[in-house]
Coordinates of N, CA and C in Angstrom, one line a residue:
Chain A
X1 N 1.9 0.3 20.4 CA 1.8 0.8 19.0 C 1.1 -0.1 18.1
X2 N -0.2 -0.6 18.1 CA -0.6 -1.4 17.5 C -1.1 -1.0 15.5
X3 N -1.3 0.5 15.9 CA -1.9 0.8 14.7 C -3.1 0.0 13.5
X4 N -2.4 -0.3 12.8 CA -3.5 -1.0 12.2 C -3.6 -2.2 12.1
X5 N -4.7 -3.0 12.9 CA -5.0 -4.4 13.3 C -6.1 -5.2 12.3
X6 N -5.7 -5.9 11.8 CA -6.4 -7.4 10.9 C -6.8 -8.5 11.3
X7 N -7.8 -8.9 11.3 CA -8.1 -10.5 11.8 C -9.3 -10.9 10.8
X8 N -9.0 -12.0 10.2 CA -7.7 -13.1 10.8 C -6.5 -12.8 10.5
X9 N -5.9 -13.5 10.1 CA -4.2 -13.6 9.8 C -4.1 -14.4 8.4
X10 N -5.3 -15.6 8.7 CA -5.2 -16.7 8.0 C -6.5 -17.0 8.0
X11 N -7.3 -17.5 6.9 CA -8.3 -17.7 6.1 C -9.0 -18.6 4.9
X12 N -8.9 -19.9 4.9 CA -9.8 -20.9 3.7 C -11.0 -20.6 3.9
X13 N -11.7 -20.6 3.3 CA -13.2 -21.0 2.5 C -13.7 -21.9 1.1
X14 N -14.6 -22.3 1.5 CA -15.0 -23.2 0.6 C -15.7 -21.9 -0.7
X15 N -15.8 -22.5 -1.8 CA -16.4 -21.7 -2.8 C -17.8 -21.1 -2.6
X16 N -18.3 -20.1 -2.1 CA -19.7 -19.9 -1.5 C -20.2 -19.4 -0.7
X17 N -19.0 -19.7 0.3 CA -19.1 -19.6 1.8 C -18.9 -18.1 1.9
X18 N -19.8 -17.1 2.9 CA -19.6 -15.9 3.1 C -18.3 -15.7 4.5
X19 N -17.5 -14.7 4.5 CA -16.8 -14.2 5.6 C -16.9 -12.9 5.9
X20 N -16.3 -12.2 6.8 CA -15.9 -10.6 7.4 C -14.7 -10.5 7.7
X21 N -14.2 -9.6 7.0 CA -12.4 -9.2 7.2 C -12.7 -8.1 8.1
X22 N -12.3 -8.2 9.4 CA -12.1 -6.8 10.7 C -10.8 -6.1 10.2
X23 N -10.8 -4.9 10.6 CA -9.7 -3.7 10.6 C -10.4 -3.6 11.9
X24 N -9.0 -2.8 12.6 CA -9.3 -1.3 13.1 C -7.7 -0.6 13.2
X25 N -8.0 0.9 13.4 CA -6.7 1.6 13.8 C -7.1 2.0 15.0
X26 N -6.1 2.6 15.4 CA -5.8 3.2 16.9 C -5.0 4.9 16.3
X27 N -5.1 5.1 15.5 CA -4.1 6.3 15.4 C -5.4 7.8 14.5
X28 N -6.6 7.6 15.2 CA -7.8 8.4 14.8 C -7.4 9.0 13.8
X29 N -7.9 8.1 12.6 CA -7.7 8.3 10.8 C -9.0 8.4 10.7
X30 N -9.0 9.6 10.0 CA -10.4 10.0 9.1 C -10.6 8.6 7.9
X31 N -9.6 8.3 7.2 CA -9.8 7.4 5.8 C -9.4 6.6 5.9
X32 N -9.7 5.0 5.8 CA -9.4 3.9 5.8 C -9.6 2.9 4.5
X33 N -9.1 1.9 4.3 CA -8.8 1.2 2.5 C -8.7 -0.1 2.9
X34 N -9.1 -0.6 1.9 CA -9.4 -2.4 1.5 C -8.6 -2.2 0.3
X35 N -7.6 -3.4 0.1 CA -6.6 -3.5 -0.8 C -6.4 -4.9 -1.3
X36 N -6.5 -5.5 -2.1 CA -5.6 -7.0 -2.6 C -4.4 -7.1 -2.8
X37 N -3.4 -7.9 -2.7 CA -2.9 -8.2 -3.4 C -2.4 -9.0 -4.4
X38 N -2.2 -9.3 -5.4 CA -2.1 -10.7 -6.3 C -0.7 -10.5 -7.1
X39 N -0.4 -11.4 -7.4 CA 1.1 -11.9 -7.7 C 0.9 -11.7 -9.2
X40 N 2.3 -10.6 -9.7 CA 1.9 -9.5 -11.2 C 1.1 -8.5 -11.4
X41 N 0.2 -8.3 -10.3 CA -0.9 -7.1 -10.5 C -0.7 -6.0 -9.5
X42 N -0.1 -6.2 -8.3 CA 0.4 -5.3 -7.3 C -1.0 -5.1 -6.4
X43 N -1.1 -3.9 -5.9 CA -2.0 -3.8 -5.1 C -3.3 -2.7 -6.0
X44 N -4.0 -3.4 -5.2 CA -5.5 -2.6 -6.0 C -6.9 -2.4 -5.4
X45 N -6.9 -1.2 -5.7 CA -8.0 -0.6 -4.4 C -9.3 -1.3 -4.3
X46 N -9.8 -2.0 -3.8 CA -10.8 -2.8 -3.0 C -12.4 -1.6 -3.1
X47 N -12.1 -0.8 -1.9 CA -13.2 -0.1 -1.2 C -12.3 0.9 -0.7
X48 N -13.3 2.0 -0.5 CA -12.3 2.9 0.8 C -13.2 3.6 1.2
X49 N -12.5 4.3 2.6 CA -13.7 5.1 3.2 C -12.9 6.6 3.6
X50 N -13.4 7.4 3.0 CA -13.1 8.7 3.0 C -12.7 9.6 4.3
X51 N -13.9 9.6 4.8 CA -14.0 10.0 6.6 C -15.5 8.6 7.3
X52 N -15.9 8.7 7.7 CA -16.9 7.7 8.5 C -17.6 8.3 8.3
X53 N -18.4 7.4 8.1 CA -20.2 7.9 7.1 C -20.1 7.6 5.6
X54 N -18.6 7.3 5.2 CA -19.1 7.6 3.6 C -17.6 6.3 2.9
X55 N -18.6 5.5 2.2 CA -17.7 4.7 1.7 C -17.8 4.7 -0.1
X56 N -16.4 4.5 -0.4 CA -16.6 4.6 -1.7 C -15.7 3.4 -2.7
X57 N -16.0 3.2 -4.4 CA -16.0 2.0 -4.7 C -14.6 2.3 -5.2
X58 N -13.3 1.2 -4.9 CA -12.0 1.3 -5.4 C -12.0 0.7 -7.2
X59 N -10.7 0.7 -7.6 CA -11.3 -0.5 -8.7 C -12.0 -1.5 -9.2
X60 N -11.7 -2.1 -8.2 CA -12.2 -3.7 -8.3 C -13.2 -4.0 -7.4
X61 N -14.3 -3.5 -7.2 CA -15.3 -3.7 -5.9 C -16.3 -4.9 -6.2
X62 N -16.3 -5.3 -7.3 CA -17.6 -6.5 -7.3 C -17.3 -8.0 -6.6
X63 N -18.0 -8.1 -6.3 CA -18.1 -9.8 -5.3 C -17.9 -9.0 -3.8
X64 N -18.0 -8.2 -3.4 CA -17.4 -7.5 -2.1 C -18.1 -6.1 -1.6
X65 N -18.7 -6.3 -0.4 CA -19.5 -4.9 0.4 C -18.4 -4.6 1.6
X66 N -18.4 -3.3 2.0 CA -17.6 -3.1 3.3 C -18.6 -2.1 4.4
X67 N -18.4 -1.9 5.1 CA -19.2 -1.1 6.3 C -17.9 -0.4 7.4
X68 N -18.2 0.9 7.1 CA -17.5 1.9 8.3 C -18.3 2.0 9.6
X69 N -18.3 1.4 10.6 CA -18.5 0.7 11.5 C -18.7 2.1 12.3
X70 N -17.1 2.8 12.6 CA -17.1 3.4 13.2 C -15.5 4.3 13.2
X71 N -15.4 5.0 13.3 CA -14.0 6.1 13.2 C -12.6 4.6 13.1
X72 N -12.8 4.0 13.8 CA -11.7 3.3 13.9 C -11.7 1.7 13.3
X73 N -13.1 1.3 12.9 CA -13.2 -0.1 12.4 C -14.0 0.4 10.9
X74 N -13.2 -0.6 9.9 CA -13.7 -0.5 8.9 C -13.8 -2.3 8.3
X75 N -14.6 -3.1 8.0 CA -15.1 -4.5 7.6 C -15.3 -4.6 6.3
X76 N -14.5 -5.7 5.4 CA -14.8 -6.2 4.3 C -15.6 -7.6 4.5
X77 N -17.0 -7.5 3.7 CA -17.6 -9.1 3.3 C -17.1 -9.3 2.2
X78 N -17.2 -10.4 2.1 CA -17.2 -11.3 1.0 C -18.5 -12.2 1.0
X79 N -19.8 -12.2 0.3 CA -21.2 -12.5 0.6 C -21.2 -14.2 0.2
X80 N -20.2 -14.2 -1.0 CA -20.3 -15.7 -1.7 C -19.1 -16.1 -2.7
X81 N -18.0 -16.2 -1.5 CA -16.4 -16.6 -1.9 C -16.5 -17.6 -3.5
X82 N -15.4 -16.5 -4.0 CA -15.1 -17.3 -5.0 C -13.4 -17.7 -5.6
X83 N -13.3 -18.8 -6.1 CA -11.8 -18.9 -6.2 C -10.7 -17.3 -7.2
X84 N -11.9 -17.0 -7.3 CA -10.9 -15.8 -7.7 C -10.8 -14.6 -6.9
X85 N -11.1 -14.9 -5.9 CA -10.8 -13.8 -4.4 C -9.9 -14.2 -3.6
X86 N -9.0 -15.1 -4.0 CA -8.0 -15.6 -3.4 C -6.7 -14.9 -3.3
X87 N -6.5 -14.3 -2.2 CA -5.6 -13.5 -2.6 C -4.8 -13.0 -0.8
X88 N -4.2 -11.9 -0.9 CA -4.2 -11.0 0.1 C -4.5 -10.1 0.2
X89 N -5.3 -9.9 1.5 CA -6.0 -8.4 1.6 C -5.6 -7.8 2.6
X90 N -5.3 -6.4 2.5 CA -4.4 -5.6 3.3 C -5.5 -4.3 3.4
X91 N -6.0 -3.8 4.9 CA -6.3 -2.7 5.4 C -5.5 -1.5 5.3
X92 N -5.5 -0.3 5.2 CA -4.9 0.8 5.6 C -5.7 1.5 6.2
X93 N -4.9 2.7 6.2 CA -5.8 4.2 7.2 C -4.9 5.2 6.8
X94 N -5.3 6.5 7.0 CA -4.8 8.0 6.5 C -5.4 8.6 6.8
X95 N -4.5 9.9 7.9 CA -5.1 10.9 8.4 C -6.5 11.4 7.3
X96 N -5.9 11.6 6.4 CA -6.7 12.0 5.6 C -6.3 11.0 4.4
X97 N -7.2 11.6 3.1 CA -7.1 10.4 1.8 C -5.5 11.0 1.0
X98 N -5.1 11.9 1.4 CA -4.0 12.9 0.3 C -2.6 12.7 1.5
X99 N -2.8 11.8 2.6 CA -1.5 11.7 3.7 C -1.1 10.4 4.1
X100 N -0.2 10.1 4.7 CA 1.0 8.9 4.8 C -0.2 8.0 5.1
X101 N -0.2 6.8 4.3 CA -1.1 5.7 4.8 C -0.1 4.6 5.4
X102 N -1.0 4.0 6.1 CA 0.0 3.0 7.0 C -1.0 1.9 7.1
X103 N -0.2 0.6 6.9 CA -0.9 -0.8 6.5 C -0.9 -1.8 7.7
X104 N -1.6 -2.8 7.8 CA -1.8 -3.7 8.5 C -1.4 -4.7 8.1
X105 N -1.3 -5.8 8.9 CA -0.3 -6.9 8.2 C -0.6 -8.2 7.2
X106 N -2.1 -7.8 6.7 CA -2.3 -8.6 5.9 C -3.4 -10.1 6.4
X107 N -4.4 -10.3 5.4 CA -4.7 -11.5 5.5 C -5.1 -12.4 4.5
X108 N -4.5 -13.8 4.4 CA -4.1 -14.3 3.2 C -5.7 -15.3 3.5
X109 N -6.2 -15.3 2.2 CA -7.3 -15.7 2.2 C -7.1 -16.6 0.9
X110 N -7.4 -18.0 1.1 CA -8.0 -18.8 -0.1 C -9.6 -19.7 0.3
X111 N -9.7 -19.4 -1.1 CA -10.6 -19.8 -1.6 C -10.7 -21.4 -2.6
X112 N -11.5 -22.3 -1.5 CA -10.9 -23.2 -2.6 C -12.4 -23.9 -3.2
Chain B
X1 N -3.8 8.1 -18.1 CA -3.4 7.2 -16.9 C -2.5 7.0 -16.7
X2 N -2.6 7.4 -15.0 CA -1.5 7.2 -14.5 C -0.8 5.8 -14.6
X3 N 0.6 5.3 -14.8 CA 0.8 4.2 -14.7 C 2.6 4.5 -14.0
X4 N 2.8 3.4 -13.2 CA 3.6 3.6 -11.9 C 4.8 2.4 -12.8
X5 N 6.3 2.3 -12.9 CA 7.0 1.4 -13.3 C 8.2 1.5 -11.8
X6 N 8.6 -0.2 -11.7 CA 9.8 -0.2 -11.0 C 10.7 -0.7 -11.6
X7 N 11.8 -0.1 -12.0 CA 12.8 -1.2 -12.3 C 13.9 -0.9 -12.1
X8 N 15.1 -2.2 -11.7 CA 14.7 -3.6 -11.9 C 13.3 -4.1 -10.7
X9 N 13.0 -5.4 -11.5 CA 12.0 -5.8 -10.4 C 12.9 -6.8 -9.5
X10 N 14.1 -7.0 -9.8 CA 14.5 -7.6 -8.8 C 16.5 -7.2 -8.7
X11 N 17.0 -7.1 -7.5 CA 18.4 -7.1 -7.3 C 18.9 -7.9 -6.0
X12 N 20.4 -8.1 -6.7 CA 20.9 -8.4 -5.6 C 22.5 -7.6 -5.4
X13 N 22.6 -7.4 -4.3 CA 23.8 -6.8 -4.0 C 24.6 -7.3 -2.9
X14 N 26.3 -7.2 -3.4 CA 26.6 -7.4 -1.6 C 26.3 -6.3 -0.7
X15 N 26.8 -7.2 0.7 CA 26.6 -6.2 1.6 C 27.5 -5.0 1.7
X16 N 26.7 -4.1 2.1 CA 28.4 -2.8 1.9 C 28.0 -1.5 1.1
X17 N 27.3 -2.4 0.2 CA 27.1 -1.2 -1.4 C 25.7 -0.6 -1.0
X18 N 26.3 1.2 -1.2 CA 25.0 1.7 -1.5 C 24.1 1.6 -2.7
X19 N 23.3 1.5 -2.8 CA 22.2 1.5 -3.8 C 20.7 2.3 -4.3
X20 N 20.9 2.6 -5.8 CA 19.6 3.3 -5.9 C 17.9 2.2 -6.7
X21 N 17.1 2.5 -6.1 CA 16.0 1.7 -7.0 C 14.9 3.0 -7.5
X22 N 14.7 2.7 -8.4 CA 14.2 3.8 -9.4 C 12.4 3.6 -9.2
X23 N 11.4 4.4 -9.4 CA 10.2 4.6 -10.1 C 9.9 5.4 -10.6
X24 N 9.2 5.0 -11.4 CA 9.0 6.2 -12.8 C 7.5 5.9 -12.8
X25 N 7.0 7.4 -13.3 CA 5.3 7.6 -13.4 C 5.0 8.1 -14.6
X26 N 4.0 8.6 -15.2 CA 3.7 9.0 -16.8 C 2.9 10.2 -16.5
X27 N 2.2 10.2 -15.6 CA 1.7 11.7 -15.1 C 2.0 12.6 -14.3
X28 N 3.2 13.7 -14.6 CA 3.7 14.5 -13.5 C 2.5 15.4 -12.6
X29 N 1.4 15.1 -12.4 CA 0.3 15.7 -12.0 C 0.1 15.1 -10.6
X30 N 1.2 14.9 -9.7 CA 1.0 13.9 -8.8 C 0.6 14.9 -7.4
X31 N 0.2 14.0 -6.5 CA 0.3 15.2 -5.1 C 1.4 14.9 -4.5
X32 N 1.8 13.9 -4.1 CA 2.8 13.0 -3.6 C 3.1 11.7 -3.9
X33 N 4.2 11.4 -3.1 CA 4.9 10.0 -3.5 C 5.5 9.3 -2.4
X34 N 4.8 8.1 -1.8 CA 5.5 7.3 -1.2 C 6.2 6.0 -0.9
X35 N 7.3 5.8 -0.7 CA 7.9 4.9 -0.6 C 7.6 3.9 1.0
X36 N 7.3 2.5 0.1 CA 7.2 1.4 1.2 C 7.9 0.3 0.9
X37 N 8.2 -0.9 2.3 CA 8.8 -1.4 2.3 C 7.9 -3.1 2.7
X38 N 8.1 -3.6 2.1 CA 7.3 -5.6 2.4 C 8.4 -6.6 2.6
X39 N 8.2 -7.3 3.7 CA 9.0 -8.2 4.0 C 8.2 -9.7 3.8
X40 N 8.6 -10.5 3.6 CA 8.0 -11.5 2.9 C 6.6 -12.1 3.9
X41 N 5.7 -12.3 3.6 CA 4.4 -12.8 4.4 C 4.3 -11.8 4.9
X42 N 4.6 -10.4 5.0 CA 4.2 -9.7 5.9 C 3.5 -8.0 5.5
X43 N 3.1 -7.1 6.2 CA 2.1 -6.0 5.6 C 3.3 -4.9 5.3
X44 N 2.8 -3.8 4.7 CA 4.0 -2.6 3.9 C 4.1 -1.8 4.7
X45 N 5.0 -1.5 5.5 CA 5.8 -0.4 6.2 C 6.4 0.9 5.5
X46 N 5.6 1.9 5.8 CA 6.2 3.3 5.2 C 7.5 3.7 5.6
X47 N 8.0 4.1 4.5 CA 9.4 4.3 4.6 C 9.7 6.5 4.6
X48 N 9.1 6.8 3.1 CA 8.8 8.3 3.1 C 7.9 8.6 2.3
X49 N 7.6 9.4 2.7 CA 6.5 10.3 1.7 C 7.4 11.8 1.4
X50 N 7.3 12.0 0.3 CA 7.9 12.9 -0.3 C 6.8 14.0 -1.2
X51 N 6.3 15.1 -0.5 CA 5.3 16.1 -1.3 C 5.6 16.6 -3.1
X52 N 5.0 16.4 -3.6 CA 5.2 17.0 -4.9 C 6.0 18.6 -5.1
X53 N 6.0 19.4 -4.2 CA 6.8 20.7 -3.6 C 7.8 20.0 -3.4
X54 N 8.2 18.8 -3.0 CA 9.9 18.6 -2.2 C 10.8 18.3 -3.4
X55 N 12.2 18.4 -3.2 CA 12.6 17.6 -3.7 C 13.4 16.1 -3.3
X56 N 13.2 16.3 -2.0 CA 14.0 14.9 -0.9 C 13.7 14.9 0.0
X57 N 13.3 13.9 0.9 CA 13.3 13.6 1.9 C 14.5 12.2 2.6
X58 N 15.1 12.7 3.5 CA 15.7 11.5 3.9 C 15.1 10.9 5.5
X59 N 15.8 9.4 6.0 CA 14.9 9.4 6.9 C 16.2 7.9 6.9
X60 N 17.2 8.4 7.8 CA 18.4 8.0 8.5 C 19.4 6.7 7.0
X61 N 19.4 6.0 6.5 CA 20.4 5.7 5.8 C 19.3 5.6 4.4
X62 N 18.5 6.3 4.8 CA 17.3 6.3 3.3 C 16.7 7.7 2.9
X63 N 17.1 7.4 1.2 CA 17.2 9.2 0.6 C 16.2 8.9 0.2
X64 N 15.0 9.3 -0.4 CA 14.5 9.3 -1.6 C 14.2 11.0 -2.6
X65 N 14.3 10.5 -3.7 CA 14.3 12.4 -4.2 C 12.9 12.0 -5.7
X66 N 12.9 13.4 -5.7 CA 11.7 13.0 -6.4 C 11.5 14.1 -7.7
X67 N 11.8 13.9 -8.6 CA 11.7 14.9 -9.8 C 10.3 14.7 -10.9
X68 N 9.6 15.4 -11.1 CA 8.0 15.2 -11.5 C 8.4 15.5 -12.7
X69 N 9.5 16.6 -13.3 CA 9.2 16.9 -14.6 C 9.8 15.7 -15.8
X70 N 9.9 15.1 -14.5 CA 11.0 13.9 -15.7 C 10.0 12.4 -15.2
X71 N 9.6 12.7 -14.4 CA 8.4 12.0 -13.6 C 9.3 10.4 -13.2
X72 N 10.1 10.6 -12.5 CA 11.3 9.8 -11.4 C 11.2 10.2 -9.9
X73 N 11.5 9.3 -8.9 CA 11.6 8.7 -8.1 C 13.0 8.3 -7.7
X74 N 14.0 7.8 -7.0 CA 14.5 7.1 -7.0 C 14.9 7.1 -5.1
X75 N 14.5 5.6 -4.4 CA 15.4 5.7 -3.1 C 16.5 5.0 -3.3
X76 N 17.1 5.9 -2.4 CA 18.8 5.8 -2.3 C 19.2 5.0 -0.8
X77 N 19.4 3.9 -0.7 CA 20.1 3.2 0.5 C 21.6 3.0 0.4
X78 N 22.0 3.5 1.9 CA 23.2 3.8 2.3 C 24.0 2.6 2.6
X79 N 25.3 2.1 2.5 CA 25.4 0.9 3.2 C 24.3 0.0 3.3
X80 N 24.5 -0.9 2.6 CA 23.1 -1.9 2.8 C 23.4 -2.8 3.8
X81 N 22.7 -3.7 4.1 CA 22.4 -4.6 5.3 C 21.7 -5.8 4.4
X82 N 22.0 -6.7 5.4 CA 21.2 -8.2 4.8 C 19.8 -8.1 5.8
X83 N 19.5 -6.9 6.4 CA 18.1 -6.5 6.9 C 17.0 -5.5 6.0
X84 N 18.1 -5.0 5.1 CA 17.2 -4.8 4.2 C 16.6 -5.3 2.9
X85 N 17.1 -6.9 3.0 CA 16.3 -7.1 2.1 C 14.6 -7.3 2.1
X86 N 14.2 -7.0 1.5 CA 12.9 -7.4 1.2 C 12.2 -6.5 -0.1
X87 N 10.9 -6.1 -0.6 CA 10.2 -5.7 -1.4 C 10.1 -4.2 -1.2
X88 N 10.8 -3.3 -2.4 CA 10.0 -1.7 -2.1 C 9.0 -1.3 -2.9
X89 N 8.4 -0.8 -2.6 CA 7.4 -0.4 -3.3 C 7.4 1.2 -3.6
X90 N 6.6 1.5 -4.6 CA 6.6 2.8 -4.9 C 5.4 3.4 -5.1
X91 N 4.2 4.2 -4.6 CA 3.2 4.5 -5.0 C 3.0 5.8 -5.3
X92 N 2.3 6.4 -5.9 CA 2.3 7.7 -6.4 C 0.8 8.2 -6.1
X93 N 0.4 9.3 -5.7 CA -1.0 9.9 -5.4 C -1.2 10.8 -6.2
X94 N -2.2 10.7 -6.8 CA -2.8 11.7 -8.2 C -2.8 13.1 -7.0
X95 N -3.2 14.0 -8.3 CA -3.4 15.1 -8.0 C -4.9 15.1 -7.9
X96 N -5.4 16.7 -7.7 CA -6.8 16.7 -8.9 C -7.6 16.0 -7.1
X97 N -8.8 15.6 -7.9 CA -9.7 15.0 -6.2 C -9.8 14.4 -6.1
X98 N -9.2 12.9 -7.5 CA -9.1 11.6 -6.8 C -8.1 11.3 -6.7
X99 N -7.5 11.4 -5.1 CA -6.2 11.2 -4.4 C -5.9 10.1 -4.2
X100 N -5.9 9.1 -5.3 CA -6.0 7.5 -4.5 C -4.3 7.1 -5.2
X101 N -4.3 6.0 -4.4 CA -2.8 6.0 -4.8 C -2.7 4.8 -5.9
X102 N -1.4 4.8 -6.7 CA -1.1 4.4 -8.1 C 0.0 3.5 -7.5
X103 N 0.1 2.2 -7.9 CA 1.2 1.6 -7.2 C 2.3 0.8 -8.6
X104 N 3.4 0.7 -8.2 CA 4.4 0.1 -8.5 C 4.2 -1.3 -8.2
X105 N 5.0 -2.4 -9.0 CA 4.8 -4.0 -8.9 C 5.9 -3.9 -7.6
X106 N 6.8 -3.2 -7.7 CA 7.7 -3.2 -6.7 C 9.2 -4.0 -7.2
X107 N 10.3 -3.5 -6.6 CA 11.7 -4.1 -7.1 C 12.1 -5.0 -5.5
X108 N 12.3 -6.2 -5.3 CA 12.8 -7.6 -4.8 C 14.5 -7.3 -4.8
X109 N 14.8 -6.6 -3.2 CA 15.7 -6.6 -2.7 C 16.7 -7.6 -1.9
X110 N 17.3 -8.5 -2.5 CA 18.4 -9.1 -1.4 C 19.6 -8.6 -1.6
X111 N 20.1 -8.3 -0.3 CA 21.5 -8.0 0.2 C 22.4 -9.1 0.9
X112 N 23.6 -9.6 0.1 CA 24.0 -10.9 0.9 C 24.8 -10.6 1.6
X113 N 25.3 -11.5 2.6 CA 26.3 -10.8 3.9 C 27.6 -11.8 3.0

């Protein structure tokens, strides 16, 4: 029952430096989500991807591109880390965008 | 705008005591509402989703009910456990075509044995 898989787990970067956050699910979800989290602001939508083929911009989308790969993998960059991307970033998926989403376990990213 | 409240943001209780944790929303225009659970370092586990048609869902020592005209939330835990402590969260999904979800800071559950 792996559902929704994150790598890495764990994450530094220097200020600059570009990365790739992998997803994938196993439970064939049309809609998949990039999420932060930061300490007083709760969670806040990143990116998301509707069905495959089509991605769209959450709140907070600048400093950050993502690519729907394929039904089951969805990838956040980061082109040129900055200390205010420090945070945690958490994948989801949903059958659809209006049903039960279900999270992955997170990857804590600093930036220093 | 929608805006999502939890409170308290944080409790503690003995073990034993059932308990309710509340969220409140400002726009009854919701599609649904669900409830998750965070354990510390670790990712959000769905607990229920409860349709804007319902008014409860339970899902074995966890109630949650949901009343939009008053725009409340509240899950209900049965006998608590010192396994349930951790973070719930509450998020609410607009109505309308942007379905994206509206989140709570979340209320900080410990249960002591």
């Amino acid at each position: 029952n792996a559902g929704v898989t994150q790598t890495p787990k764990f994450q530094v970067l220097k200020t600059g430096q570009s990365m790739t956050l992998q997803c994938a699910q196993d439970m064939n979800h049309n809609s998949m989500y990039w999420y932060r989290q930061d300490p007083g602001m709760g969670l806040r939508l990143i990116y998301y991807s509707a069905s495959e083929g089509t991605t769209d911009k959450g709140e907070v989308p600048n400093g950050y591109n993502v690519s729907r790969l394929n039904k089951r993998e969805f990838s956040l960059r980061l082109e040129s880390a900055a200390p205010s991307q420090t945070s945690v970033y958490f994948c989801a998926s949903s059958e659809w965008t209006w049903t039960e989403a279900f999270f992955g376990q997170g990857t804590r990213l600093t930036v220093v | 705008k929608q805006e999502v409240t939890q409170i308290p943001a944080a409790l503690s209780v003995p073990e034993g005591e059932n308990l309710v944790l509340n969220c409140s929303f400002t726009d009854s225009a919701i599609y649904n509402l669900q409830w998750f659970r965070q354990d510390p370092g670790k990712g959000l586990t769905s607990l229920l989703l409860i349709q804007s048609s319902q008014r409860e869902q339970t899902s074995g020592r966890l109630n949650a009910s949901l009343d939009k005209s008053s725009g409340r939330s509240t899950l209900y835990i049965a006998a608590s456990q010192p396994g349930d402590s951790a973070t719930y969260l509450c998020a609410v999904r607009r109505g309308g075509n942007n379905r994206k979800l509206i989140w709570g800071l979340g209320t900080s559950l410990a249960v002591n044995p």
